[in-house]
Amino acid sequence: MRSLVSLWLPDFPVERFIRARIKTGRKPPAKGLPFALVESGKSGLRLIAVNATARSFGLMRGMRLADARAQLPELLTEPHEPEDDMNSLLGLCRWMERYSPWVAPDAPDGILLDVTGVPHLFGGEQRMMAEMRQRLAQYGFSVRIGQGATLGAAWALARYEAKDIQSLPVEALRIDGTAAKTLRRLGLKTVGSLLAIPRASLARRFRGETIGENVLIRLDEMMGVRDEPLNPLNPPTSFMAHRALMEPVIHAEGLEIVLEGLVNQLCRDLEKAGKGALRLILKLFRVDGSRANLPAGFSVAAHDPRHMLRVLKPKLETVDAGFGIDAMTLEARETAAALVQQHGFLEDDSTLALEQLNDRVLNRHEQQFVALEDVASHIPERAEMPRPSAHTLPPKPSRPAPTARPLLIFEAPEPAKVVAAVPDGPPMRLTWRRVTRRVVKAQGPERVAPEWWRLTAGERPRDYYVIEDEHGRRYWLYREGLYGEPGEEQPKWYVHGLSA
């Protein structure tokens, strides 16, 4: 049976604001004073979130600021920062991955986790949820936790106090206010009272177009009749190793020992499945609630622990452990079938050594390398695009080149002067960079037309030639434009590259 957890942070916007003030060295609102975050609306400023003191005076979310000030003149306010709230919520979700890889934000003030098969690693469900509550309290967040077999049940139990699902109020179904009021007018106040009604009756009366209006869909999701997927922040992975540490670790030597255990466990799991890792991510969870991500990539699918350690250990040198690392996770984000080669008596593993060297160099100096990616364009300077290295050896071309291209192509074609026997004939003499060369061989032309769908003004057809001078040097040049076109400029020549 699935085990799902919902975390509800009822005062998240206010507590996030206070925590941000403290972290940046600014003075937060004084404790014990009524405080609210406000946002402009159609009829002026409204309260978006209030602290416990303001609630004790009867203030609540959605009130107009003018009404709140009339009721409580000493109310302190600050502008609401929704983008910062969302960024902080996503940061909390990433930190909660220490408990499960299946974590998703439940905006604006909740987090959802699938902890199926996980609680025993933390001493059981009660101890795991107690640890969640304690750690979040240390970071300044109050939380209410609900656990159930469905997302709907966990969400409802986190927000409404009830002994069981049937005694929950109808608002716990995550329906809109209009549908909830209609149910209460009909005397249906709890989930249990809805379960006693025939499904056909509910379907006829509450079949709204939106999911918030459709009581039957929400009821089926809560009871597990209808599946409700949990979309995690990160794609699920079948291969993962996790270590929760008894005491925070600060020194690199201690982190390396933990890393060795993670790598050995992950490699065993990969080898059993006949798989190898192409892309890894090492996550280090700090005690202050932040997290460091260390990605790594491999040229070929790898499950050799020694090679993985040689790639990952240098990355630990770049990590600021802060006040300590208290959990680490190693995930194989991308895998492939591992190729196991058996070498003969006189054979060596030089190819494998080259691939492993490539892995170590690219992972250590990834910022200094780029790879060329094919682009769907027949214009030479647009046919490839540089991108950050993906930690892999240069791939085989995805499509064969229509014609041979020189090894060196200039970033910008350089103007040249050409003499030909006839206006549209091959070059006989080339003047480039103030040096005149006699052409002894010429191959071409290769016509390259502009890409009409780009609607780029000023582009004209090109006729490319490969030529060789009397010294054996070869050039790749083109004539831009066609002779005899009315209203067109005379064709111009450019050197675009050097051939071997």
Coordinates of C-alpha atoms in Angstrom, one line a residue:
M1 CA 0.0 0.0 0.0
R2 CA 1.2 3.5 -0.9
S3 CA 2.2 5.8 2.0
L4 CA 1.8 9.5 1.1
V5 CA 2.6 12.4 3.4
S6 CA 1.3 16.0 3.1
L7 CA 3.1 18.8 4.9
W8 CA 1.0 22.0 5.5
L9 CA 2.9 25.1 6.5
P10 CA -0.1 27.3 7.7
D11 CA 2.1 30.4 8.3
F12 CA 4.5 29.9 5.5
P13 CA 4.5 33.4 3.9
V14 CA 5.0 35.2 7.2
E15 CA 7.6 32.7 8.5
R16 CA 9.4 32.8 5.2
F17 CA 9.5 36.6 5.3
I18 CA 10.9 36.6 8.9
R19 CA 13.5 34.0 8.0
A20 CA 14.6 36.0 5.0
R21 CA 15.0 39.1 7.1
I22 CA 17.1 37.3 9.7
K23 CA 19.3 35.7 7.0
T24 CA 20.0 39.0 5.3
G25 CA 20.8 40.8 8.6
R26 CA 17.7 43.0 8.5
K27 CA 15.4 43.5 11.5
P28 CA 12.3 41.2 11.4
P29 CA 8.9 42.3 12.9
A30 CA 8.9 42.1 16.7
K31 CA 7.5 39.0 18.2
G32 CA 4.1 39.3 19.8
L33 CA 3.0 42.2 17.6
P34 CA 0.3 41.8 15.0
F35 CA 1.8 41.5 11.5
A36 CA 0.5 40.9 8.0
L37 CA 1.7 40.7 4.4
V38 CA -0.4 42.7 2.0
E39 CA -1.0 42.7 -1.8
S40 CA -2.8 45.1 -4.1
G41 CA -6.1 43.9 -5.5
K42 CA -9.1 45.3 -7.4
S43 CA -10.5 47.2 -4.4
G44 CA -7.2 48.2 -2.8
L45 CA -4.7 46.4 -0.5
R46 CA -5.7 43.1 1.0
L47 CA -4.2 40.9 3.6
I48 CA -2.5 37.8 2.1
A49 CA -1.1 36.3 5.3
V50 CA -1.3 37.2 9.0
N51 CA 0.6 35.9 12.0
A52 CA -0.9 34.3 15.1
T53 CA -1.2 37.5 17.0
A54 CA -3.1 39.2 14.2
R55 CA -5.5 36.2 14.0
S56 CA -6.2 36.4 17.7
F57 CA -7.7 39.9 17.0
G58 CA -9.9 38.5 14.4
L59 CA -7.9 39.4 11.3
M60 CA -7.8 36.9 8.5
R61 CA -6.6 36.4 4.9
G62 CA -8.5 38.3 2.3
M63 CA -9.6 41.2 4.5
R64 CA -9.2 44.7 3.1
L65 CA -6.3 46.5 4.7
A66 CA -8.5 49.5 5.5
D67 CA -10.9 47.3 7.4
A68 CA -8.1 45.6 9.2
R69 CA -6.5 48.9 10.3
A70 CA -9.9 50.2 11.5
Q71 CA -10.2 47.1 13.6
L72 CA -6.5 47.0 14.7
P73 CA -4.7 50.3 14.2
E74 CA -1.3 49.0 15.4
L75 CA -1.1 46.3 12.7
L76 CA 2.3 46.1 11.1
T77 CA 2.4 45.3 7.4
E78 CA 4.9 44.6 4.6
P79 CA 4.4 43.9 0.9
H80 CA 3.9 40.2 0.0
E81 CA 6.7 38.6 -2.1
P82 CA 5.1 35.7 -4.0
E83 CA 8.1 34.8 -6.1
D84 CA 10.3 34.6 -3.1
D85 CA 7.7 32.3 -1.4
M86 CA 7.7 30.0 -4.4
N87 CA 11.5 29.9 -4.6
S88 CA 11.7 29.1 -0.9
L89 CA 9.0 26.4 -1.2
L90 CA 10.9 24.7 -4.0
G91 CA 14.1 24.9 -1.9
L92 CA 12.3 23.2 0.9
C93 CA 11.1 20.5 -1.5
R94 CA 14.6 19.8 -2.7
W95 CA 15.7 19.6 1.0
M96 CA 12.9 17.2 1.7
E97 CA 14.4 14.8 -0.8
R98 CA 16.4 13.5 2.1
Y99 CA 13.3 11.6 3.0
S100 CA 12.0 10.5 -0.4
P101 CA 13.0 11.1 -4.1
W102 CA 9.2 11.6 -4.8
V103 CA 8.7 15.2 -3.6
A104 CA 6.4 17.8 -5.1
P105 CA 5.4 21.3 -4.1
D106 CA 1.7 21.9 -3.2
A107 CA 1.6 25.6 -3.7
P108 CA 1.3 28.0 -2.0
D109 CA 2.1 26.5 1.4
G110 CA 2.4 22.7 1.2
I111 CA 4.7 19.8 0.2
L112 CA 3.7 16.3 -0.9
L113 CA 5.9 13.2 -0.5
D114 CA 5.6 9.6 -1.5
V115 CA 7.4 7.7 1.3
T116 CA 6.4 4.2 0.4
G117 CA 9.0 1.8 1.7
V118 CA 11.0 4.6 3.3
P119 CA 9.9 5.1 7.0
H120 CA 11.9 2.1 8.3
L121 CA 15.1 3.9 7.3
F122 CA 14.2 6.6 9.9
G123 CA 12.9 4.3 12.7
G124 CA 9.3 4.1 11.5
E125 CA 6.6 6.5 10.4
Q126 CA 6.1 8.3 13.7
R127 CA 9.8 8.9 14.2
M128 CA 10.2 10.1 10.6
M129 CA 7.4 12.6 10.9
A130 CA 8.6 13.7 14.3
E131 CA 12.0 14.4 12.7
M132 CA 10.4 16.4 9.9
R133 CA 8.4 18.5 12.3
Q134 CA 11.5 19.1 14.5
R135 CA 13.8 20.1 11.7
L136 CA 11.3 22.4 10.1
A137 CA 10.7 24.0 13.5
Q138 CA 14.5 24.6 13.8
Y139 CA 14.3 26.5 10.4
G140 CA 11.4 28.6 11.7
F141 CA 8.5 26.9 10.1
S142 CA 5.4 25.6 11.8
V143 CA 4.0 22.5 10.1
R144 CA 1.1 20.1 10.3
I145 CA 1.6 16.6 8.8
G146 CA -1.0 14.2 7.4
Q147 CA -0.3 10.7 6.3
G148 CA -2.6 8.5 4.2
A149 CA -2.9 6.0 1.4
T150 CA -4.0 8.7 -1.1
L151 CA -2.9 12.3 -1.8
G152 CA -6.4 13.5 -1.0
A153 CA -6.5 11.7 2.4
A154 CA -3.0 13.0 3.4
W155 CA -3.9 16.5 2.3
A156 CA -7.1 16.5 4.3
L157 CA -5.6 15.0 7.5
A158 CA -2.9 17.7 7.5
R159 CA -5.4 20.5 7.3
Y160 CA -8.4 19.2 9.3
E161 CA -8.3 17.5 12.7
A162 CA -10.3 14.3 12.5
K163 CA -10.2 10.8 13.9
D164 CA -10.7 9.2 10.5
I165 CA -11.5 10.1 6.9
Q166 CA -15.3 9.8 7.3
S167 CA -15.5 12.4 10.0
L168 CA -13.6 15.0 7.9
P169 CA -15.7 18.0 6.8
V170 CA -16.7 18.3 3.2
E171 CA -14.2 21.2 2.7
A172 CA -11.4 18.6 3.1
L173 CA -12.3 17.2 -0.4
R174 CA -10.5 20.2 -2.0
I175 CA -13.7 21.4 -3.6
D176 CA -14.5 25.1 -4.1
G177 CA -16.5 27.2 -1.7
T178 CA -19.7 27.2 -3.7
A179 CA -19.9 23.4 -3.9
A180 CA -19.1 23.1 -0.1
K181 CA -21.9 25.6 0.8
T182 CA -24.4 23.7 -1.4
L183 CA -23.5 20.4 0.4
R184 CA -23.9 21.9 3.8
R185 CA -27.3 23.4 2.8
L186 CA -28.4 19.9 1.9
G187 CA -27.2 18.6 5.3
L188 CA -24.1 16.9 4.0
K189 CA -21.4 18.1 6.3
T190 CA -18.9 15.3 6.4
V191 CA -17.2 12.9 4.0
G192 CA -19.0 10.0 5.7
S193 CA -22.4 11.5 4.9
L194 CA -21.4 11.7 1.2
L195 CA -20.3 8.1 1.2
A196 CA -23.8 7.1 2.3
I197 CA -25.4 8.8 -0.8
P198 CA -25.7 6.8 -4.0
R199 CA -23.0 7.6 -6.5
A200 CA -25.6 8.3 -9.3
S201 CA -27.2 11.0 -7.2
L202 CA -23.9 12.7 -6.5
A203 CA -23.0 12.5 -10.1
R204 CA -26.2 14.2 -11.3
R205 CA -26.1 17.0 -8.8
F206 CA -22.3 17.8 -8.6
R207 CA -20.8 17.2 -12.0
G208 CA -19.2 20.6 -12.5
E209 CA -16.9 21.4 -15.4
T210 CA -13.9 22.1 -13.2
I211 CA -12.4 19.6 -10.8
G212 CA -13.1 21.8 -7.9
E213 CA -16.8 21.6 -8.6
N214 CA -16.9 17.9 -9.2
V215 CA -17.5 16.4 -5.8
L216 CA -17.5 12.8 -7.1
I217 CA -14.0 13.0 -8.6
R218 CA -12.6 14.5 -5.4
L219 CA -14.3 11.9 -3.3
D220 CA -13.0 9.0 -5.5
E221 CA -9.4 10.5 -5.3
M222 CA -9.6 10.6 -1.5
M223 CA -10.9 7.0 -1.2
G224 CA -8.5 5.6 -3.8
V225 CA -11.1 4.7 -6.4
R226 CA -9.5 7.2 -8.8
D227 CA -5.7 7.4 -9.1
E228 CA -4.1 10.8 -8.6
P229 CA -0.5 11.0 -9.7
L230 CA 2.2 12.7 -7.8
N231 CA 4.5 14.6 -10.1
P232 CA 7.9 14.9 -8.4
L233 CA 10.3 17.8 -8.9
N234 CA 12.9 15.4 -10.3
P235 CA 12.2 12.4 -12.6
P236 CA 12.0 9.2 -10.7
T237 CA 15.1 6.9 -10.7
S238 CA 15.4 3.2 -10.2
F239 CA 18.9 3.4 -8.8
M240 CA 19.7 5.5 -5.7
A241 CA 21.8 5.2 -2.6
H242 CA 21.1 7.2 0.5
R243 CA 22.9 7.8 3.8
A244 CA 21.5 9.7 6.8
L245 CA 24.3 10.6 9.2
M246 CA 24.1 10.4 13.0
E247 CA 26.3 13.5 13.3
P248 CA 27.0 16.3 10.8
V249 CA 30.2 15.9 8.8
I250 CA 32.3 18.9 7.9
H251 CA 35.7 17.6 6.8
A252 CA 36.3 16.3 3.2
E253 CA 37.8 13.0 4.6
G254 CA 34.6 12.1 6.3
L255 CA 32.5 13.0 3.2
E256 CA 34.8 10.8 1.1
I257 CA 34.1 7.8 3.4
V258 CA 30.4 8.3 3.1
L259 CA 30.8 8.7 -0.7
E260 CA 32.6 5.4 -1.0
G261 CA 29.7 3.6 0.7
L262 CA 27.2 5.2 -1.6
V263 CA 29.2 4.4 -4.8
N264 CA 29.7 0.8 -3.8
Q265 CA 26.0 0.3 -3.1
L266 CA 24.9 2.0 -6.3
C267 CA 27.4 0.1 -8.4
R268 CA 26.2 -3.2 -6.9
D269 CA 22.6 -2.4 -7.8
L270 CA 23.6 -1.3 -11.3
E271 CA 25.7 -4.4 -11.9
K272 CA 22.9 -6.7 -10.8
A273 CA 20.6 -5.1 -13.3
G274 CA 23.2 -5.2 -16.1
K275 CA 23.1 -1.4 -16.2
G276 CA 25.7 1.4 -16.1
A277 CA 25.3 5.0 -15.2
L278 CA 25.6 7.7 -17.9
R279 CA 24.6 10.6 -15.6
L280 CA 24.8 10.9 -11.8
I281 CA 23.9 13.5 -9.3
L282 CA 25.3 13.6 -5.8
K283 CA 23.2 15.5 -3.3
L284 CA 24.6 16.8 0.0
F285 CA 22.1 18.0 2.6
R286 CA 23.3 20.6 5.0
V287 CA 22.0 21.0 8.5
D288 CA 20.9 24.6 7.8
G289 CA 18.3 23.3 5.3
S290 CA 20.3 24.0 2.1
R291 CA 21.5 21.5 -0.4
A292 CA 24.5 21.1 -2.8
N293 CA 24.1 19.3 -6.1
L294 CA 27.1 17.7 -7.8
P295 CA 26.4 16.4 -11.3
A296 CA 28.7 14.0 -13.1
G297 CA 28.5 12.3 -16.6
F298 CA 30.2 9.4 -18.3
S299 CA 31.2 8.6 -21.8
V300 CA 29.9 5.0 -21.6
A301 CA 27.6 3.3 -19.2
A302 CA 29.8 2.7 -16.0
H303 CA 29.4 0.6 -12.9
D304 CA 33.0 0.5 -11.8
P305 CA 33.2 2.0 -8.3
R306 CA 36.9 2.9 -8.6
H307 CA 36.2 5.0 -11.8
M308 CA 33.1 6.6 -10.2
L309 CA 35.1 7.6 -7.1
R310 CA 37.9 9.1 -9.3
V311 CA 35.3 11.3 -11.0
L312 CA 33.3 12.2 -7.9
K313 CA 35.9 12.8 -5.2
P314 CA 37.4 15.9 -6.8
K315 CA 33.9 17.5 -6.9
L316 CA 33.8 17.2 -3.1
E317 CA 36.7 19.7 -2.9
T318 CA 34.3 22.4 -4.3
V319 CA 31.6 21.9 -1.6
D320 CA 31.1 24.4 1.2
A321 CA 29.9 22.1 4.0
G322 CA 28.7 25.1 6.1
F323 CA 27.7 23.8 9.6
G324 CA 27.9 20.3 8.4
I325 CA 26.4 17.7 6.0
D326 CA 24.0 15.3 7.7
A327 CA 22.7 13.3 4.7
M328 CA 23.9 12.3 1.2
T329 CA 22.2 10.8 -1.8
L330 CA 23.7 9.4 -5.0
E331 CA 21.2 9.0 -7.9
A332 CA 21.7 7.5 -11.4
R333 CA 19.6 9.9 -13.4
E334 CA 20.4 8.2 -16.8
T335 CA 21.4 4.6 -17.3
A336 CA 22.1 2.3 -20.2
A337 CA 23.0 -1.4 -20.7
A338 CA 26.5 -1.9 -19.6
L339 CA 28.9 -3.4 -22.2
V340 CA 31.2 -6.0 -20.6
Q341 CA 34.3 -6.7 -22.8
Q342 CA 36.6 -9.7 -22.3
H343 CA 40.1 -8.9 -23.5
G344 CA 42.4 -11.5 -25.0
F345 CA 46.0 -12.4 -24.0
L346 CA 47.6 -9.7 -26.2
E347 CA 44.7 -7.2 -26.0
D348 CA 44.5 -4.2 -23.8
D349 CA 41.8 -1.9 -22.6
S350 CA 43.2 1.3 -24.3
T351 CA 39.7 2.3 -25.5
L352 CA 38.3 2.1 -22.0
A353 CA 41.3 4.0 -20.6
L354 CA 40.6 6.8 -23.1
E355 CA 37.0 7.0 -22.1
Q356 CA 37.8 7.1 -18.4
L357 CA 40.4 9.8 -19.0
N358 CA 37.7 11.7 -20.9
D359 CA 35.3 11.4 -18.0
R360 CA 37.9 12.6 -15.5
V361 CA 38.9 15.6 -17.6
L362 CA 35.5 16.7 -18.5
N363 CA 34.0 16.4 -15.0
R364 CA 36.9 18.3 -13.5
H365 CA 37.0 21.1 -16.1
E366 CA 33.5 21.1 -17.4
Q367 CA 33.3 24.9 -17.6
Q368 CA 36.1 25.0 -20.1
F369 CA 34.6 22.5 -22.6
V370 CA 31.8 22.9 -25.1
A371 CA 30.4 20.4 -27.6
L372 CA 29.1 21.1 -31.1
E373 CA 25.5 20.1 -31.6
D374 CA 23.9 19.5 -35.0
V375 CA 21.4 22.1 -36.1
A376 CA 18.8 21.6 -38.9
S377 CA 20.3 24.2 -41.3
H378 CA 22.2 23.8 -44.6
I379 CA 23.9 27.2 -44.1
P380 CA 27.5 26.2 -43.1
E381 CA 27.9 28.7 -40.2
R382 CA 24.5 27.7 -38.8
A383 CA 24.8 23.9 -39.1
E384 CA 26.4 23.5 -35.7
M385 CA 25.8 25.2 -32.3
P386 CA 28.1 25.1 -29.3
R387 CA 26.6 23.9 -26.0
P388 CA 28.0 23.0 -22.6
S389 CA 29.8 19.7 -22.6
A390 CA 27.6 16.8 -21.7
H391 CA 30.5 14.8 -20.3
T392 CA 30.5 12.5 -23.3
L393 CA 32.9 11.8 -26.2
P394 CA 32.0 13.5 -29.4
P395 CA 28.9 11.6 -30.8
K396 CA 28.7 10.2 -34.2
P397 CA 26.9 12.5 -36.6
S398 CA 23.2 12.1 -36.5
R399 CA 23.0 12.7 -40.2
P400 CA 25.6 12.3 -43.0
A401 CA 27.1 15.5 -44.3
P402 CA 25.8 16.2 -47.9
T403 CA 29.3 17.2 -49.0
A404 CA 32.8 17.4 -47.5
R405 CA 33.4 20.3 -45.3
P406 CA 36.8 21.8 -44.4
L407 CA 38.4 21.3 -41.0
L408 CA 38.6 25.0 -40.4
I409 CA 35.6 27.3 -41.0
F410 CA 36.0 31.0 -40.2
E411 CA 33.6 32.5 -37.8
A412 CA 33.0 35.3 -40.3
P413 CA 33.8 34.9 -44.0
E414 CA 36.6 37.1 -45.2
P415 CA 36.4 39.2 -48.3
A416 CA 38.5 38.3 -51.3
K417 CA 39.1 39.2 -54.9
V418 CA 38.8 36.6 -57.6
V419 CA 39.5 36.5 -61.3
A420 CA 37.6 34.0 -63.4
A421 CA 37.7 33.1 -67.1
V422 CA 34.0 33.8 -67.5
P423 CA 31.8 35.8 -65.0
D424 CA 30.1 32.8 -63.5
G425 CA 33.0 30.3 -64.0
P426 CA 35.5 28.8 -61.5
P427 CA 38.3 31.0 -59.9
M428 CA 41.6 31.3 -61.8
R429 CA 43.3 33.8 -59.5
L430 CA 42.6 34.6 -55.8
T431 CA 43.7 37.6 -53.8
W432 CA 43.2 37.2 -50.1
R433 CA 44.9 39.0 -47.2
R434 CA 46.9 41.1 -49.7
V435 CA 48.5 38.0 -51.3
T436 CA 47.6 36.9 -54.8
R437 CA 47.6 33.1 -55.5
R438 CA 47.3 31.3 -58.9
V439 CA 44.6 28.6 -58.9
V440 CA 45.7 25.3 -60.4
K441 CA 42.7 23.2 -59.4
A442 CA 39.1 24.0 -58.7
Q443 CA 36.1 21.9 -57.7
G444 CA 32.5 23.2 -57.7
P445 CA 30.2 25.0 -57.6
E446 CA 28.0 23.8 -54.8
R447 CA 24.9 26.0 -54.7
V448 CA 23.6 26.9 -51.2
A449 CA 20.4 28.9 -51.3
P450 CA 19.1 31.2 -48.4
E451 CA 16.6 29.7 -46.0
W452 CA 13.5 31.4 -47.1
W453 CA 11.5 30.6 -43.9
R454 CA 13.9 32.8 -41.9
L455 CA 13.0 35.9 -44.0
T456 CA 16.5 37.3 -43.5
A457 CA 16.9 40.4 -45.5
G458 CA 19.9 40.7 -47.7
E459 CA 20.9 37.1 -48.0
R460 CA 21.7 35.8 -51.5
P461 CA 22.6 32.4 -53.0
R462 CA 26.1 31.2 -52.6
D463 CA 28.3 29.1 -55.0
Y464 CA 31.0 27.3 -53.1
Y465 CA 34.3 26.2 -54.6
V466 CA 37.3 24.2 -53.3
I467 CA 40.5 25.5 -54.9
E468 CA 44.2 24.6 -54.7
D469 CA 47.0 27.1 -55.5
E470 CA 50.4 26.5 -56.9
H471 CA 51.9 25.7 -53.5
G472 CA 49.3 23.0 -52.7
R473 CA 47.3 25.0 -50.3
R474 CA 43.5 24.5 -50.5
Y475 CA 40.8 27.1 -49.8
W476 CA 37.1 27.0 -49.4
L477 CA 35.4 30.1 -50.9
Y478 CA 32.2 31.2 -52.3
R479 CA 30.6 33.7 -54.6
E480 CA 27.6 35.5 -53.1
G481 CA 24.9 36.4 -55.6
L482 CA 24.1 35.6 -59.2
Y483 CA 25.2 37.3 -62.4
G484 CA 22.5 38.9 -64.6
E485 CA 19.8 39.3 -61.9
P486 CA 18.0 42.7 -62.4
G487 CA 18.4 45.1 -59.6
E488 CA 20.9 42.9 -57.8
E489 CA 24.4 43.9 -56.7
Q490 CA 27.4 42.3 -58.5
P491 CA 28.4 39.0 -56.9
K492 CA 31.1 39.2 -54.2
W493 CA 33.7 36.6 -53.2
Y494 CA 34.6 35.4 -49.7
V495 CA 37.0 32.9 -48.2
H496 CA 35.0 30.8 -45.7
G497 CA 37.5 28.1 -44.6
L498 CA 40.8 26.2 -45.2
S499 CA 40.8 22.6 -46.5
A500 CA 43.3 20.0 -45.6

